[in-house]
JSON list of C-alpha atoms in Angstrom, two decimals:
[
{"chain": "M", "resi": 1004, "resn": "ASP", "atom": "CA", "xyz": [-1.17, -5.63, -6.09]},
{"chain": "M", "resi": 1005, "resn": "GLN", "atom": "CA", "xyz": [0.55, -2.66, -4.09]},
{"chain": "M", "resi": 1006, "resn": "GLN", "atom": "CA", "xyz": [2.50, -0.67, -7.03]},
{"chain": "M", "resi": 1007, "resn": "VAL", "atom": "CA", "xyz": [3.75, 2.29, -4.28]},
{"chain": "M", "resi": 1008, "resn": "LYS", "atom": "CA", "xyz": [5.24, 1.58, -1.12]},
{"chain": "M", "resi": 1009, "resn": "GLN", "atom": "CA", "xyz": [5.80, 2.70, 2.24]},
{"chain": "M", "resi": 1010, "resn": "ASN", "atom": "CA", "xyz": [7.96, -0.24, 4.04]},
{"chain": "M", "resi": 1011, "resn": "SER", "atom": "CA", "xyz": [8.45, 2.42, 7.34]},
{"chain": "M", "resi": 1012, "resn": "PRO", "atom": "CA", "xyz": [5.21, 2.91, 8.82]},
{"chain": "M", "resi": 1013, "resn": "SER", "atom": "CA", "xyz": [6.32, 5.35, 11.35]},
{"chain": "M", "resi": 1014, "resn": "LEU", "atom": "CA", "xyz": [9.97, 7.34, 11.87]},
{"chain": "M", "resi": 1015, "resn": "SER", "atom": "CA", "xyz": [11.04, 8.91, 14.96]},
{"chain": "M", "resi": 1016, "resn": "VAL", "atom": "CA", "xyz": [13.57, 11.92, 14.65]},
{"chain": "M", "resi": 1017, "resn": "GLN", "atom": "CA", "xyz": [15.38, 14.42, 16.84]},
{"chain": "M", "resi": 1018, "resn": "GLU", "atom": "CA", "xyz": [14.80, 18.28, 15.85]},
{"chain": "M", "resi": 1019, "resn": "GLY", "atom": "CA", "xyz": [17.63, 19.63, 14.21]},
{"chain": "M", "resi": 1020, "resn": "ARG", "atom": "CA", "xyz": [18.59, 16.57, 12.62]},
{"chain": "M", "resi": 1021, "resn": "ILE", "atom": "CA", "xyz": [18.33, 14.26, 8.82]},
{"chain": "M", "resi": 1022, "resn": "SER", "atom": "CA", "xyz": [14.92, 12.35, 8.04]},
{"chain": "M", "resi": 1023, "resn": "ILE", "atom": "CA", "xyz": [14.70, 10.07, 5.60]},
{"chain": "M", "resi": 1024, "resn": "LEU", "atom": "CA", "xyz": [11.59, 8.75, 3.73]},
{"chain": "M", "resi": 1025, "resn": "ASN", "atom": "CA", "xyz": [11.45, 6.27, 1.59]},
{"chain": "M", "resi": 1026, "resn": "CYS", "atom": "CA", "xyz": [9.48, 4.56, -1.06]},
{"chain": "M", "resi": 1027, "resn": "ASP", "atom": "CA", "xyz": [9.85, 2.63, -3.71]},
{"chain": "M", "resi": 1028, "resn": "TYR", "atom": "CA", "xyz": [7.24, 1.34, -7.06]},
{"chain": "M", "resi": 1029, "resn": "THR", "atom": "CA", "xyz": [7.15, -2.17, -9.24]},
{"chain": "M", "resi": 1030, "resn": "ASN", "atom": "CA", "xyz": [5.46, -0.37, -11.62]},
{"chain": "M", "resi": 1031, "resn": "SER", "atom": "CA", "xyz": [8.00, 1.12, -14.63]},
{"chain": "M", "resi": 1032, "resn": "MET", "atom": "CA", "xyz": [5.33, 3.62, -16.41]},
{"chain": "M", "resi": 1033, "resn": "PHE", "atom": "CA", "xyz": [5.60, 5.31, -13.15]},
{"chain": "M", "resi": 1034, "resn": "ASP", "atom": "CA", "xyz": [7.48, 8.81, -14.51]},
{"chain": "M", "resi": 1035, "resn": "TYR", "atom": "CA", "xyz": [6.21, 11.34, -11.96]},
{"chain": "M", "resi": 1036, "resn": "PHE", "atom": "CA", "xyz": [6.76, 11.41, -7.94]},
{"chain": "M", "resi": 1037, "resn": "LEU", "atom": "CA", "xyz": [5.37, 13.97, -5.76]},
{"chain": "M", "resi": 1038, "resn": "TRP", "atom": "CA", "xyz": [5.19, 13.63, -1.92]},
{"chain": "M", "resi": 1039, "resn": "TYR", "atom": "CA", "xyz": [2.43, 14.88, 0.70]},
{"chain": "M", "resi": 1040, "resn": "LYS", "atom": "CA", "xyz": [1.63, 15.12, 3.96]},
{"chain": "M", "resi": 1041, "resn": "LYS", "atom": "CA", "xyz": [-0.65, 15.17, 5.93]},
{"chain": "M", "resi": 1042, "resn": "TYR", "atom": "CA", "xyz": [-1.23, 16.41, 9.21]},
{"chain": "M", "resi": 1043, "resn": "PRO", "atom": "CA", "xyz": [-4.32, 15.00, 11.64]},
{"chain": "M", "resi": 1044, "resn": "ALA", "atom": "CA", "xyz": [-8.41, 15.93, 10.15]},
{"chain": "M", "resi": 1045, "resn": "GLU", "atom": "CA", "xyz": [-6.28, 18.03, 7.11]},
{"chain": "M", "resi": 1046, "resn": "GLY", "atom": "CA", "xyz": [-6.59, 16.37, 3.86]},
{"chain": "M", "resi": 1047, "resn": "PRO", "atom": "CA", "xyz": [-2.74, 15.25, 2.63]},
{"chain": "M", "resi": 1048, "resn": "THR", "atom": "CA", "xyz": [-1.05, 18.51, 1.21]},
{"chain": "M", "resi": 1049, "resn": "PHE", "atom": "CA", "xyz": [1.92, 18.30, -1.96]},
{"chain": "M", "resi": 1050, "resn": "LEU", "atom": "CA", "xyz": [5.44, 19.34, -0.25]},
{"chain": "M", "resi": 1051, "resn": "ILE", "atom": "CA", "xyz": [7.24, 18.60, -3.46]},
{"chain": "M", "resi": 1052, "resn": "SER", "atom": "CA", "xyz": [7.76, 16.40, -7.12]},
{"chain": "M", "resi": 1053, "resn": "ILE", "atom": "CA", "xyz": [10.37, 14.64, -9.13]},
{"chain": "M", "resi": 1054, "resn": "SER", "atom": "CA", "xyz": [9.72, 13.95, -13.23]},
{"chain": "M", "resi": 1055, "resn": "SER", "atom": "CA", "xyz": [11.72, 10.87, -13.99]},
{"chain": "M", "resi": 1056, "resn": "ILE", "atom": "CA", "xyz": [13.84, 12.23, -15.72]},
{"chain": "M", "resi": 1057, "resn": "LYS", "atom": "CA", "xyz": [15.37, 14.04, -13.49]},
{"chain": "M", "resi": 1058, "resn": "ASP", "atom": "CA", "xyz": [17.12, 12.93, -10.16]},
{"chain": "M", "resi": 1059, "resn": "LYS", "atom": "CA", "xyz": [17.31, 15.44, -7.78]},
{"chain": "M", "resi": 1060, "resn": "ASN", "atom": "CA", "xyz": [14.26, 17.83, -6.97]},
{"chain": "M", "resi": 1061, "resn": "GLU", "atom": "CA", "xyz": [15.67, 20.46, -3.99]},
{"chain": "M", "resi": 1062, "resn": "ASP", "atom": "CA", "xyz": [12.74, 23.15, -2.77]},
{"chain": "M", "resi": 1063, "resn": "GLY", "atom": "CA", "xyz": [14.03, 24.14, 0.70]},
{"chain": "M", "resi": 1064, "resn": "ARG", "atom": "CA", "xyz": [14.23, 21.83, 3.44]},
{"chain": "M", "resi": 1065, "resn": "PHE", "atom": "CA", "xyz": [13.10, 19.33, 0.75]},
{"chain": "M", "resi": 1066, "resn": "THR", "atom": "CA", "xyz": [15.05, 17.18, -1.48]},
{"chain": "M", "resi": 1067, "resn": "VAL", "atom": "CA", "xyz": [13.81, 14.48, -3.14]},
{"chain": "M", "resi": 1068, "resn": "PHE", "atom": "CA", "xyz": [15.85, 11.29, -5.06]},
{"chain": "M", "resi": 1069, "resn": "LEU", "atom": "CA", "xyz": [14.73, 8.90, -7.52]},
{"chain": "M", "resi": 1070, "resn": "ASN", "atom": "CA", "xyz": [16.93, 5.90, -8.74]},
{"chain": "M", "resi": 1071, "resn": "LYS", "atom": "CA", "xyz": [14.61, 4.35, -11.39]},
{"chain": "M", "resi": 1072, "resn": "SER", "atom": "CA", "xyz": [17.17, 1.68, -12.09]},
{"chain": "M", "resi": 1073, "resn": "ALA", "atom": "CA", "xyz": [16.18, 0.57, -8.83]},
{"chain": "M", "resi": 1074, "resn": "LYS", "atom": "CA", "xyz": [12.35, 2.79, -8.23]},
{"chain": "M", "resi": 1075, "resn": "HIS", "atom": "CA", "xyz": [13.59, 4.20, -5.12]},
{"chain": "M", "resi": 1076, "resn": "LEU", "atom": "CA", "xyz": [13.21, 7.66, -4.53]},
{"chain": "M", "resi": 1077, "resn": "SER", "atom": "CA", "xyz": [13.59, 9.17, -0.84]},
{"chain": "M", "resi": 1078, "resn": "LEU", "atom": "CA", "xyz": [12.51, 12.53, 0.69]},
{"chain": "M", "resi": 1079, "resn": "HIS", "atom": "CA", "xyz": [15.26, 14.74, 2.93]},
{"chain": "M", "resi": 1080, "resn": "ILE", "atom": "CA", "xyz": [14.17, 16.26, 5.30]},
{"chain": "M", "resi": 1081, "resn": "VAL", "atom": "CA", "xyz": [16.82, 18.96, 6.73]},
{"chain": "M", "resi": 1082, "resn": "PRO", "atom": "CA", "xyz": [17.06, 20.41, 9.58]},
{"chain": "M", "resi": 1083, "resn": "SER", "atom": "CA", "xyz": [13.59, 18.75, 10.52]},
{"chain": "M", "resi": 1084, "resn": "GLN", "atom": "CA", "xyz": [11.57, 20.12, 12.99]},
{"chain": "M", "resi": 1085, "resn": "PRO", "atom": "CA", "xyz": [8.31, 19.58, 15.10]},
{"chain": "M", "resi": 1086, "resn": "GLY", "atom": "CA", "xyz": [5.66, 21.26, 13.03]},
{"chain": "M", "resi": 1087, "resn": "ASP", "atom": "CA", "xyz": [7.30, 17.93, 10.76]},
{"chain": "M", "resi": 1088, "resn": "SER", "atom": "CA", "xyz": [5.77, 16.17, 12.39]},
{"chain": "M", "resi": 1089, "resn": "ALA", "atom": "CA", "xyz": [3.00, 14.14, 10.46]},
{"chain": "M", "resi": 1090, "resn": "VAL", "atom": "CA", "xyz": [2.20, 11.29, 7.86]},
{"chain": "M", "resi": 1091, "resn": "TYR", "atom": "CA", "xyz": [4.18, 11.96, 4.57]},
{"chain": "M", "resi": 1092, "resn": "PHE", "atom": "CA", "xyz": [3.00, 9.74, 1.82]},
{"chain": "M", "resi": 1093, "resn": "CYS", "atom": "CA", "xyz": [4.71, 8.89, -1.38]},
{"chain": "M", "resi": 1094, "resn": "ALA", "atom": "CA", "xyz": [2.45, 9.64, -4.54]},
{"chain": "M", "resi": 1095, "resn": "ALA", "atom": "CA", "xyz": [3.05, 8.40, -8.73]},
{"chain": "M", "resi": 1096, "resn": "ARG", "atom": "CA", "xyz": [1.07, 8.61, -11.50]},
{"chain": "M", "resi": 1097, "resn": "SER", "atom": "CA", "xyz": [2.14, 7.95, -15.20]},
{"chain": "M", "resi": 1098, "resn": "ASP", "atom": "CA", "xyz": [1.82, 10.65, -18.20]},
{"chain": "M", "resi": 1099, "resn": "ARG", "atom": "CA", "xyz": [1.68, 8.23, -21.13]},
{"chain": "M", "resi": 1100, "resn": "GLY", "atom": "CA", "xyz": [-1.00, 6.90, -22.87]},
{"chain": "M", "resi": 1101, "resn": "GLY", "atom": "CA", "xyz": [-3.99, 10.39, -20.91]},
{"chain": "M", "resi": 1102, "resn": "SER", "atom": "CA", "xyz": [-3.68, 8.06, -17.82]},
{"chain": "M", "resi": 1103, "resn": "ASN", "atom": "CA", "xyz": [-2.10, 10.78, -15.88]},
{"chain": "M", "resi": 1104, "resn": "TYR", "atom": "CA", "xyz": [-5.28, 11.62, -13.40]},
{"chain": "M", "resi": 1105, "resn": "LYS", "atom": "CA", "xyz": [-4.81, 8.79, -11.57]},
{"chain": "M", "resi": 1106, "resn": "LEU", "atom": "CA", "xyz": [-2.51, 9.75, -8.29]},
{"chain": "M", "resi": 1107, "resn": "THR", "atom": "CA", "xyz": [-1.22, 6.05, -6.80]},
{"chain": "M", "resi": 1108, "resn": "PHE", "atom": "CA", "xyz": [-0.14, 6.64, -3.39]},
{"chain": "M", "resi": 1109, "resn": "GLY", "atom": "CA", "xyz": [1.88, 4.17, -0.87]},
{"chain": "M", "resi": 1110, "resn": "LYS", "atom": "CA", "xyz": [0.59, 3.71, 2.32]},
{"chain": "M", "resi": 1111, "resn": "GLY", "atom": "CA", "xyz": [2.43, 6.36, 4.20]},
{"chain": "M", "resi": 1112, "resn": "THR", "atom": "CA", "xyz": [5.02, 7.39, 6.81]},
{"chain": "M", "resi": 1113, "resn": "LEU", "atom": "CA", "xyz": [3.83, 8.30, 10.44]},
{"chain": "M", "resi": 1114, "resn": "LEU", "atom": "CA", "xyz": [6.99, 10.88, 10.87]},
{"chain": "M", "resi": 1115, "resn": "THR", "atom": "CA", "xyz": [7.78, 12.54, 14.59]},
{"chain": "M", "resi": 1116, "resn": "VAL", "atom": "CA", "xyz": [10.30, 14.58, 15.43]},
{"chain": "M", "resi": 1117, "resn": "ASN", "atom": "CA", "xyz": [11.94, 15.16, 19.26]},
{"chain": "M", "resi": 1118, "resn": "PRO", "atom": "CA", "xyz": [12.66, 18.64, 20.13]},
{"chain": "J", "resi": 1194, "resn": "GLU", "atom": "CA", "xyz": [-4.91, 26.77, 2.44]},
{"chain": "J", "resi": 1195, "resn": "THR", "atom": "CA", "xyz": [-5.12, 25.13, -0.83]},
{"chain": "J", "resi": 1196, "resn": "GLY", "atom": "CA", "xyz": [-8.63, 25.93, -1.19]},
{"chain": "J", "resi": 1197, "resn": "VAL", "atom": "CA", "xyz": [-10.61, 22.74, -1.41]},
{"chain": "J", "resi": 1198, "resn": "THR", "atom": "CA", "xyz": [-14.23, 22.96, 0.91]},
{"chain": "J", "resi": 1199, "resn": "GLN", "atom": "CA", "xyz": [-15.56, 19.73, 0.81]},
{"chain": "J", "resi": 1200, "resn": "SER", "atom": "CA", "xyz": [-18.86, 19.63, 2.65]},
{"chain": "J", "resi": 1201, "resn": "PRO", "atom": "CA", "xyz": [-20.14, 17.81, 5.11]},
{"chain": "J", "resi": 1202, "resn": "THR", "atom": "CA", "xyz": [-17.54, 17.39, 7.68]},
{"chain": "J", "resi": 1203, "resn": "HIS", "atom": "CA", "xyz": [-18.58, 14.39, 9.43]},
{"chain": "J", "resi": 1204, "resn": "LEU", "atom": "CA", "xyz": [-21.18, 12.00, 8.42]},
{"chain": "J", "resi": 1205, "resn": "ILE", "atom": "CA", "xyz": [-22.90, 8.92, 9.81]},
{"chain": "J", "resi": 1206, "resn": "LYS", "atom": "CA", "xyz": [-25.54, 6.56, 7.84]},
{"chain": "J", "resi": 1207, "resn": "THR", "atom": "CA", "xyz": [-26.83, 3.58, 8.33]},
{"chain": "J", "resi": 1208, "resn": "ARG", "atom": "CA", "xyz": [-25.93, 0.11, 5.56]},
{"chain": "J", "resi": 1209, "resn": "GLY", "atom": "CA", "xyz": [-28.16, 0.14, 2.58]},
{"chain": "J", "resi": 1210, "resn": "GLN", "atom": "CA", "xyz": [-28.35, 4.28, 2.83]},
{"chain": "J", "resi": 1211, "resn": "GLN", "atom": "CA", "xyz": [-27.34, 6.08, -0.08]},
{"chain": "J", "resi": 1212, "resn": "VAL", "atom": "CA", "xyz": [-24.46, 9.66, 0.21]},
{"chain": "J", "resi": 1213, "resn": "THR", "atom": "CA", "xyz": [-24.02, 12.90, -0.88]},
{"chain": "J", "resi": 1214, "resn": "LEU", "atom": "CA", "xyz": [-20.44, 14.84, -0.39]},
{"chain": "J", "resi": 1215, "resn": "ARG", "atom": "CA", "xyz": [-19.43, 17.70, -2.58]},
{"chain": "J", "resi": 1216, "resn": "CYS", "atom": "CA", "xyz": [-16.91, 19.00, -2.54]},
{"chain": "J", "resi": 1217, "resn": "SER", "atom": "CA", "xyz": [-15.62, 22.76, -3.96]},
{"chain": "J", "resi": 1218, "resn": "SER", "atom": "CA", "xyz": [-12.27, 23.30, -6.31]},
{"chain": "J", "resi": 1219, "resn": "GLN", "atom": "CA", "xyz": [-9.94, 25.67, -6.22]},
{"chain": "J", "resi": 1220, "resn": "SER", "atom": "CA", "xyz": [-10.37, 28.94, -7.65]},
{"chain": "J", "resi": 1221, "resn": "GLY", "atom": "CA", "xyz": [-8.98, 28.57, -12.25]},
{"chain": "J", "resi": 1222, "resn": "HIS", "atom": "CA", "xyz": [-8.90, 24.76, -11.72]},
{"chain": "J", "resi": 1223, "resn": "ASN", "atom": "CA", "xyz": [-11.17, 22.34, -13.67]},
{"chain": "J", "resi": 1224, "resn": "THR", "atom": "CA", "xyz": [-10.58, 18.72, -13.23]},
{"chain": "J", "resi": 1225, "resn": "VAL", "atom": "CA", "xyz": [-11.68, 17.03, -9.67]},
{"chain": "J", "resi": 1226, "resn": "SER", "atom": "CA", "xyz": [-10.92, 14.10, -8.55]},
{"chain": "J", "resi": 1227, "resn": "TRP", "atom": "CA", "xyz": [-11.97, 11.77, -5.32]},
{"chain": "J", "resi": 1228, "resn": "TYR", "atom": "CA", "xyz": [-10.17, 9.57, -3.73]},
{"chain": "J", "resi": 1229, "resn": "GLN", "atom": "CA", "xyz": [-11.45, 7.19, -0.55]},
{"chain": "J", "resi": 1230, "resn": "GLN", "atom": "CA", "xyz": [-8.94, 6.62, 2.31]},
{"chain": "J", "resi": 1231, "resn": "ALA", "atom": "CA", "xyz": [-9.55, 3.94, 4.94]},
{"chain": "J", "resi": 1232, "resn": "LEU", "atom": "CA", "xyz": [-7.63, 3.59, 8.13]},
{"chain": "J", "resi": 1233, "resn": "GLY", "atom": "CA", "xyz": [-4.11, 2.69, 7.86]},
{"chain": "J", "resi": 1234, "resn": "GLN", "atom": "CA", "xyz": [-4.17, 2.87, 4.66]},
{"chain": "J", "resi": 1235, "resn": "GLY", "atom": "CA", "xyz": [-3.36, 5.37, 1.79]},
{"chain": "J", "resi": 1236, "resn": "PRO", "atom": "CA", "xyz": [-5.81, 7.45, -0.47]},
{"chain": "J", "resi": 1237, "resn": "GLN", "atom": "CA", "xyz": [-7.33, 5.32, -3.23]},
{"chain": "J", "resi": 1238, "resn": "PHE", "atom": "CA", "xyz": [-8.65, 6.86, -6.66]},
{"chain": "J", "resi": 1239, "resn": "ILE", "atom": "CA", "xyz": [-11.66, 6.97, -7.44]},
{"chain": "J", "resi": 1240, "resn": "PHE", "atom": "CA", "xyz": [-12.71, 8.66, -10.04]},
{"chain": "J", "resi": 1241, "resn": "GLN", "atom": "CA", "xyz": [-12.32, 11.52, -12.08]},
{"chain": "J", "resi": 1242, "resn": "TYR", "atom": "CA", "xyz": [-13.75, 14.65, -13.78]},
{"chain": "J", "resi": 1243, "resn": "TYR", "atom": "CA", "xyz": [-12.72, 16.85, -16.72]},
{"chain": "J", "resi": 1244, "resn": "ARG", "atom": "CA", "xyz": [-15.54, 19.83, -18.02]},
{"chain": "J", "resi": 1245, "resn": "GLU", "atom": "CA", "xyz": [-18.35, 17.99, -16.43]},
{"chain": "J", "resi": 1246, "resn": "GLU", "atom": "CA", "xyz": [-17.49, 14.79, -18.17]},
{"chain": "J", "resi": 1247, "resn": "GLU", "atom": "CA", "xyz": [-15.02, 11.30, -16.34]},
{"chain": "J", "resi": 1248, "resn": "ASN", "atom": "CA", "xyz": [-12.25, 11.30, -16.79]},
{"chain": "J", "resi": 1249, "resn": "GLY", "atom": "CA", "xyz": [-11.27, 7.76, -15.33]},
{"chain": "J", "resi": 1250, "resn": "ARG", "atom": "CA", "xyz": [-12.05, 5.24, -12.61]},
{"chain": "J", "resi": 1251, "resn": "GLY", "atom": "CA", "xyz": [-10.72, 3.24, -10.76]},
{"chain": "J", "resi": 1252, "resn": "ASN", "atom": "CA", "xyz": [-11.59, -0.06, -9.06]},
{"chain": "J", "resi": 1253, "resn": "PHE", "atom": "CA", "xyz": [-14.95, 1.30, -7.33]},
{"chain": "J", "resi": 1254, "resn": "PRO", "atom": "CA", "xyz": [-18.22, -0.22, -8.27]},
{"chain": "J", "resi": 1255, "resn": "PRO", "atom": "CA", "xyz": [-20.59, 1.49, -10.13]},
{"chain": "J", "resi": 1256, "resn": "ARG", "atom": "CA", "xyz": [-22.65, 2.42, -6.99]},
{"chain": "J", "resi": 1257, "resn": "PHE", "atom": "CA", "xyz": [-19.40, 4.82, -7.16]},
{"chain": "J", "resi": 1258, "resn": "SER", "atom": "CA", "xyz": [-21.04, 7.75, -8.81]},
{"chain": "J", "resi": 1259, "resn": "GLY", "atom": "CA", "xyz": [-20.01, 11.41, -9.12]},
{"chain": "J", "resi": 1260, "resn": "LEU", "atom": "CA", "xyz": [-20.86, 14.96, -11.05]},
{"chain": "J", "resi": 1261, "resn": "GLN", "atom": "CA", "xyz": [-19.35, 17.68, -11.89]},
{"chain": "J", "resi": 1262, "resn": "PHE", "atom": "CA", "xyz": [-21.03, 21.40, -12.07]},
{"chain": "J", "resi": 1263, "resn": "PRO", "atom": "CA", "xyz": [-20.22, 24.47, -15.10]},
{"chain": "J", "resi": 1264, "resn": "ASN", "atom": "CA", "xyz": [-19.17, 25.92, -11.84]},
{"chain": "J", "resi": 1265, "resn": "TYR", "atom": "CA", "xyz": [-16.02, 23.43, -11.01]},
{"chain": "J", "resi": 1266, "resn": "SER", "atom": "CA", "xyz": [-18.52, 22.22, -8.35]},
{"chain": "J", "resi": 1267, "resn": "SER", "atom": "CA", "xyz": [-18.71, 18.25, -7.62]},
{"chain": "J", "resi": 1268, "resn": "GLU", "atom": "CA", "xyz": [-20.72, 16.17, -6.09]},
{"chain": "J", "resi": 1269, "resn": "LEU", "atom": "CA", "xyz": [-19.61, 11.99, -4.98]},
{"chain": "J", "resi": 1270, "resn": "ASN", "atom": "CA", "xyz": [-22.02, 10.21, -4.31]},
{"chain": "J", "resi": 1271, "resn": "VAL", "atom": "CA", "xyz": [-22.48, 6.77, -3.21]},
{"chain": "J", "resi": 1272, "resn": "ASN", "atom": "CA", "xyz": [-25.83, 3.44, -3.29]},
{"chain": "J", "resi": 1273, "resn": "ALA", "atom": "CA", "xyz": [-26.88, 1.31, -1.32]},
{"chain": "J", "resi": 1274, "resn": "LEU", "atom": "CA", "xyz": [-23.34, 1.66, 1.75]},
{"chain": "J", "resi": 1275, "resn": "GLU", "atom": "CA", "xyz": [-21.60, -0.55, 3.38]},
{"chain": "J", "resi": 1276, "resn": "LEU", "atom": "CA", "xyz": [-19.83, -1.20, 5.67]},
{"chain": "J", "resi": 1277, "resn": "ASP", "atom": "CA", "xyz": [-16.66, -0.91, 3.63]},
{"chain": "J", "resi": 1278, "resn": "ASP", "atom": "CA", "xyz": [-17.75, 1.69, 2.52]},
{"chain": "J", "resi": 1279, "resn": "SER", "atom": "CA", "xyz": [-16.45, 3.79, 5.88]},
{"chain": "J", "resi": 1280, "resn": "ALA", "atom": "CA", "xyz": [-13.88, 5.52, 5.82]},
{"chain": "J", "resi": 1281, "resn": "LEU", "atom": "CA", "xyz": [-11.81, 9.96, 4.90]},
{"chain": "J", "resi": 1282, "resn": "TYR", "atom": "CA", "xyz": [-13.31, 10.96, 0.90]},
{"chain": "J", "resi": 1283, "resn": "LEU", "atom": "CA", "xyz": [-11.37, 13.42, -0.39]},
{"chain": "J", "resi": 1284, "resn": "CYS", "atom": "CA", "xyz": [-11.40, 15.17, -3.66]},
{"chain": "J", "resi": 1285, "resn": "ALA", "atom": "CA", "xyz": [-8.74, 16.86, -5.29]},
{"chain": "J", "resi": 1286, "resn": "SER", "atom": "CA", "xyz": [-8.69, 19.72, -7.60]},
{"chain": "J", "resi": 1287, "resn": "SER", "atom": "CA", "xyz": [-6.29, 19.86, -10.19]},
{"chain": "J", "resi": 1288, "resn": "LEU", "atom": "CA", "xyz": [-5.86, 22.43, -13.63]},
{"chain": "J", "resi": 1289, "resn": "MET", "atom": "CA", "xyz": [-6.11, 19.28, -16.54]},
{"chain": "J", "resi": 1290, "resn": "THR", "atom": "CA", "xyz": [-3.44, 21.69, -19.19]},
{"chain": "J", "resi": 1291, "resn": "GLY", "atom": "CA", "xyz": [-1.26, 20.11, -21.66]},
{"chain": "J", "resi": 1292, "resn": "GLY", "atom": "CA", "xyz": [2.60, 19.33, -19.18]},
{"chain": "J", "resi": 1293, "resn": "GLY", "atom": "CA", "xyz": [1.72, 18.08, -15.75]},
{"chain": "J", "resi": 1294, "resn": "TYR", "atom": "CA", "xyz": [-0.81, 19.38, -13.08]},
{"chain": "J", "resi": 1295, "resn": "THR", "atom": "CA", "xyz": [-0.74, 18.70, -9.58]},
{"chain": "J", "resi": 1296, "resn": "GLN", "atom": "CA", "xyz": [-3.89, 18.29, -7.40]},
{"chain": "J", "resi": 1297, "resn": "TYR", "atom": "CA", "xyz": [-4.51, 19.75, -3.73]},
{"chain": "J", "resi": 1298, "resn": "PHE", "atom": "CA", "xyz": [-6.43, 18.14, -1.41]},
{"chain": "J", "resi": 1299, "resn": "GLY", "atom": "CA", "xyz": [-9.07, 19.11, 0.78]},
{"chain": "J", "resi": 1300, "resn": "PRO", "atom": "CA", "xyz": [-10.02, 18.79, 4.23]},
{"chain": "J", "resi": 1301, "resn": "GLY", "atom": "CA", "xyz": [-11.71, 14.81, 3.12]},
{"chain": "J", "resi": 1302, "resn": "THR", "atom": "CA", "xyz": [-15.71, 14.78, 4.60]},
{"chain": "J", "resi": 1303, "resn": "ARG", "atom": "CA", "xyz": [-15.37, 11.46, 7.07]},
{"chain": "J", "resi": 1304, "resn": "LEU", "atom": "CA", "xyz": [-18.41, 9.00, 6.58]},
{"chain": "J", "resi": 1305, "resn": "THR", "atom": "CA", "xyz": [-18.59, 6.46, 8.84]},
{"chain": "J", "resi": 1306, "resn": "VAL", "atom": "CA", "xyz": [-21.75, 3.54, 8.56]},
{"chain": "J", "resi": 1307, "resn": "LEU", "atom": "CA", "xyz": [-23.69, 1.66, 10.97]}
]
């Protein structure tokens, strides 16, 4: 039972264009969402997060959008750079009921940005 | 650079053996979580320690156990290793406060069970 789904295993974009990575979730108890980036032989690196009380959060080239009614979030990277090539994980947690210790991850999307 | 370190980087064990993996948290962080990442999968939550006590556990059997020390370093112990335990093991440290917090990951330990 996968509660966080990243349905695209891979995505390829041209340098300078927009990258859009998608994530769906099924657990309505989730109220905080994070994106992590992972390079080979390294641990996941925190990128950006969003609380369920917002629908958008922006940090430089990275913007995360949350659509609670659709249980869908997306990460936009503009403009994409070759150094952005990595696996991107969507993660979620519930901050209610004292269970805010556990992150539930999707399987990841491999982003390749071509020069 | 998160300030979270893990040792060893790689480890090869045989089925039935026991293994101990180590994690040093980022300075000032009081909480450590452990995750298992199998090939092609996202990290799966094993357990979390807060102030030296287990604070939550995922769907892993009791042969997965942990410790957190007063200096907030941590160990993950796995007994009776099985082939399916082959994975990347990640620890993540965070500062538990009343509000939200972010977990910062170390580089991981790659465990291979033969």
